mmCIF file of C-alpha atoms in Angstrom:
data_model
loop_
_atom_site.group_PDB
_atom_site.id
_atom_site.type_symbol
_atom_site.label_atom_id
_atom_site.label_comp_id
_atom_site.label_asym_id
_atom_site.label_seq_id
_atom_site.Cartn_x
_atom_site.Cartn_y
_atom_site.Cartn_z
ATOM 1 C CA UNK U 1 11.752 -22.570 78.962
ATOM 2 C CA UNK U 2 9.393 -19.459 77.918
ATOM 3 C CA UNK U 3 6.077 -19.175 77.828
ATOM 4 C CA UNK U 4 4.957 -17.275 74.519
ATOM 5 C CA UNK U 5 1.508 -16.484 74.165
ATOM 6 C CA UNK U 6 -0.013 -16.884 70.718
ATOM 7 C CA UNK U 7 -0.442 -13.594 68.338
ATOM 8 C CA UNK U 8 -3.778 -12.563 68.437
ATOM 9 C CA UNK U 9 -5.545 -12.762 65.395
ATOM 10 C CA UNK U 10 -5.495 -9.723 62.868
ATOM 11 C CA UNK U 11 -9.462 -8.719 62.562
ATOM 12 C CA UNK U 12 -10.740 -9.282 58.786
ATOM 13 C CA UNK U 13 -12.050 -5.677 57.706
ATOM 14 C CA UNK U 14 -15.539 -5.423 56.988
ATOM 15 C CA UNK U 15 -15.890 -4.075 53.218
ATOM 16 C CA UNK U 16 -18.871 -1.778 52.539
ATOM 17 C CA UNK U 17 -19.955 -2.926 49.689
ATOM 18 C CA UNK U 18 -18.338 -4.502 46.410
ATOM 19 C CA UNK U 19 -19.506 -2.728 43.134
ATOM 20 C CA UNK U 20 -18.777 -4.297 39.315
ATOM 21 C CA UNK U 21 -17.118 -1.680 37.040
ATOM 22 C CA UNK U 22 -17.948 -2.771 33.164
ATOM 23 C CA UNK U 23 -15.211 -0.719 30.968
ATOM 24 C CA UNK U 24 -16.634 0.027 27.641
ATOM 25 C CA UNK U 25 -15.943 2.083 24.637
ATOM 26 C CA UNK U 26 -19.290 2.663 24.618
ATOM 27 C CA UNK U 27 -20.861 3.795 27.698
ATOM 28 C CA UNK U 28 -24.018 5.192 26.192
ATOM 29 C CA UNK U 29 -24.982 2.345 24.425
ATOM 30 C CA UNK U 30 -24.087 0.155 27.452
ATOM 31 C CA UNK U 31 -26.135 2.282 29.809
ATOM 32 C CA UNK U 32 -28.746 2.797 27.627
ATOM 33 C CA UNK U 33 -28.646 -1.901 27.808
ATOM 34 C CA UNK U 34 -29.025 -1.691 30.998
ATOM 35 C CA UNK U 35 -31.784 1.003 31.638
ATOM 36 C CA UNK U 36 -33.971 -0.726 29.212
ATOM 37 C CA UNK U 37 -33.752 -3.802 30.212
ATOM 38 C CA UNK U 38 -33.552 -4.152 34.066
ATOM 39 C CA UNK U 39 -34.297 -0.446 34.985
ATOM 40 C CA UNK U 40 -31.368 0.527 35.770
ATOM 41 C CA UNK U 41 -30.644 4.365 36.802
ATOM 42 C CA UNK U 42 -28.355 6.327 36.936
ATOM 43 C CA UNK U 43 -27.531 7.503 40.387
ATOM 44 C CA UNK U 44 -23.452 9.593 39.583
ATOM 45 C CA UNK U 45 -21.375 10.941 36.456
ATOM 46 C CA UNK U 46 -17.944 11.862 36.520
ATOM 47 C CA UNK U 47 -17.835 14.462 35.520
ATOM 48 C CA UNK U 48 -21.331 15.978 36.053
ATOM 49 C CA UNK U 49 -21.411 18.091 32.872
ATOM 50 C CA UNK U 50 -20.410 17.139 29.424
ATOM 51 C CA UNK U 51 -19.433 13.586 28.335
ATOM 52 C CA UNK U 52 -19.208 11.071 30.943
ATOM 53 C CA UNK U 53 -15.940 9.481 32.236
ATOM 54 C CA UNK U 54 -18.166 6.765 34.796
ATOM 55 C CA UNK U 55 -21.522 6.428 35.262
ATOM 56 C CA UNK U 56 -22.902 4.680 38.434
ATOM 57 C CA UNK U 57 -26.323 2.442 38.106
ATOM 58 C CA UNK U 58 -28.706 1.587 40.508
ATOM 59 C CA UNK U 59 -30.662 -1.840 39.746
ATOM 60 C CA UNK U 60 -32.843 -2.824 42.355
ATOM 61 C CA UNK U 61 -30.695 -2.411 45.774
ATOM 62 C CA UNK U 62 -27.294 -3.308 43.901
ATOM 63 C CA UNK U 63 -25.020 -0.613 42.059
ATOM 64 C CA UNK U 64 -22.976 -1.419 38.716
ATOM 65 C CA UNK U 65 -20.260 1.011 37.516
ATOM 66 C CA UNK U 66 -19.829 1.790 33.623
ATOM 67 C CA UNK U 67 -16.491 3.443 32.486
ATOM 68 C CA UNK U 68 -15.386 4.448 29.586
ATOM 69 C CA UNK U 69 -12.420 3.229 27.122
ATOM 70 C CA UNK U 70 -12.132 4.073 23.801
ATOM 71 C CA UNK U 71 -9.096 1.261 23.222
ATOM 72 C CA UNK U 72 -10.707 -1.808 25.461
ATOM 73 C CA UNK U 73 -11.776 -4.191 23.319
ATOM 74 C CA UNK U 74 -15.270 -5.891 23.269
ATOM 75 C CA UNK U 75 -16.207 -9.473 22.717
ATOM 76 C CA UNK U 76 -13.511 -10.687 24.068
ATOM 77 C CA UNK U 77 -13.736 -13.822 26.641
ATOM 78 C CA UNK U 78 -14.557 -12.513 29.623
ATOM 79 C CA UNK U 79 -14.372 -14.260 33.730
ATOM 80 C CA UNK U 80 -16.886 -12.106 35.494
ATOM 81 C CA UNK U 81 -20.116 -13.162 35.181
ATOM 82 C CA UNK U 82 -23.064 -10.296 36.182
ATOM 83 C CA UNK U 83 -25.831 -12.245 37.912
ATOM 84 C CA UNK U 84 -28.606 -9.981 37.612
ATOM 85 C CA UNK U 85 -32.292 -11.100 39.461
ATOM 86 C CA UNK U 86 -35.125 -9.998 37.934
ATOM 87 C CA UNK U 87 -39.225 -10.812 38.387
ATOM 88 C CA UNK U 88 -39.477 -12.511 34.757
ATOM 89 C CA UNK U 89 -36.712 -14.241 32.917
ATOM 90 C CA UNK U 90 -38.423 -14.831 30.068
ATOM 91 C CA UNK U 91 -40.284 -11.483 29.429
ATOM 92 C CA UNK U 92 -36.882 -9.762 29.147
ATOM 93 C CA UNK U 93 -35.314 -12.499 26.674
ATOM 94 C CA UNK U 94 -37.200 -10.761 23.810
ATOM 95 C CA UNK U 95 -36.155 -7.146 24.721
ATOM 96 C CA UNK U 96 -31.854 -8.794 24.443
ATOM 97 C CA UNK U 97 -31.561 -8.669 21.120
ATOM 98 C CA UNK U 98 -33.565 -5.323 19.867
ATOM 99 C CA UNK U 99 -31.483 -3.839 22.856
ATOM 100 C CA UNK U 100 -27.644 -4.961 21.183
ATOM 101 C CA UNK U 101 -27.332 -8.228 23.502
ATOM 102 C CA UNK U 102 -27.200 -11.629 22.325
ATOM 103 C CA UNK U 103 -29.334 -14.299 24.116
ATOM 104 C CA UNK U 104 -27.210 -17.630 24.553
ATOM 105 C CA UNK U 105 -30.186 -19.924 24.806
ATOM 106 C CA UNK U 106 -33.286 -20.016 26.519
ATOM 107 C CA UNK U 107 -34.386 -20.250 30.115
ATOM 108 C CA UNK U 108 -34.058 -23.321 32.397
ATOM 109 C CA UNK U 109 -35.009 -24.040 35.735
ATOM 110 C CA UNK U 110 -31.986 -25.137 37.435
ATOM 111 C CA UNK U 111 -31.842 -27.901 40.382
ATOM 112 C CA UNK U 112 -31.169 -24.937 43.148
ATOM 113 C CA UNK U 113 -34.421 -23.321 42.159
ATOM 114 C CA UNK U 114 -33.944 -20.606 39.927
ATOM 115 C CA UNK U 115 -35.222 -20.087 36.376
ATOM 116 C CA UNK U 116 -31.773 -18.685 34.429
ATOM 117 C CA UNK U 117 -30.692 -17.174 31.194
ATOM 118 C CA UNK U 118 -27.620 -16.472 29.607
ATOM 119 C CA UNK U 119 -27.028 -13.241 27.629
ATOM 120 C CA UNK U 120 -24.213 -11.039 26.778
ATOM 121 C CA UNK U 121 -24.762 -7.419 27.188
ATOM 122 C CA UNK U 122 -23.530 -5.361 23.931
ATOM 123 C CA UNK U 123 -20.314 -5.582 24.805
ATOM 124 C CA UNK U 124 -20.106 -9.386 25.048
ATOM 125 C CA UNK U 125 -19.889 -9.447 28.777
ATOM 126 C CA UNK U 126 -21.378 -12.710 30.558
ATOM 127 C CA UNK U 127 -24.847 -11.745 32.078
ATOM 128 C CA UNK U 128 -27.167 -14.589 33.519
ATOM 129 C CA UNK U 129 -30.943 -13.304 34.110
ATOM 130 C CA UNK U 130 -32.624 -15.130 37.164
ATOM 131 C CA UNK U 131 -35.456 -15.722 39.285
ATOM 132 C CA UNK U 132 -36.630 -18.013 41.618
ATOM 133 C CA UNK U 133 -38.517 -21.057 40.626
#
């Protein structure tokens, strides 16, 4: 009889960070969503000169990646979701629509304690607005 000893355990990798990409055909108007509403900035643009391939967002300590596609197509279903926490759910709900999103009904406090919305950005991506209760 031989004694085996078990394998040891392959370590999990530590990921630095995961970042949402949002492919548009319309990165300027997407960007130009995002700014407006939840002060987003821009902190990269490939390339650095001329019309933009990506753009990278800051918005608040997270950062959101915008691409460009001329053939995607928008408004189709989507199964990402963009949580997005922000100091006053309904102050931005007004600012949606003049801004080329849809609001998908008002704001309600949820039983986990936070106050959400549901809007699609321009594009027709899934975008709940929170904050705590």
């Amino acid at each position: 009889m031989s004694a085996t000893s078990p394998a040891a355990p392959t370590p999990t990798p530590t990921p630095a960070a995961v970042q949402p990409i949002i492919v548009t055909p319309d990165l300027d108007r997407l960007q130009a969503f995002y700014r407006e509403l939840v002060g987003a900035e821009e902190f990269t643009r490939v390339p650095e000169e001329g019309p933009a391939f990506f753009v990278g967002l800051r918005v608040g300590g997270s950062e959101l990646g915008i691409v460009t596609d001329q053939n995607v197509e928008t408004g189709t279903p989507t199964r990402i979701l963009l949580s997005i926490a922000v100091q006053d759910v309904d102050a931005l709900l007004d600012r949606v629509g003049p801004l080329g999103g849809t609001v998908r009904g008002p704001a309600t406090d949820m039983p986990w304690g936070q106050r959400v919305a549901h809007i699609q950005d321009p594009d027709g991506n899934a975008v709940n607005l929170t904050q705590p209760v």
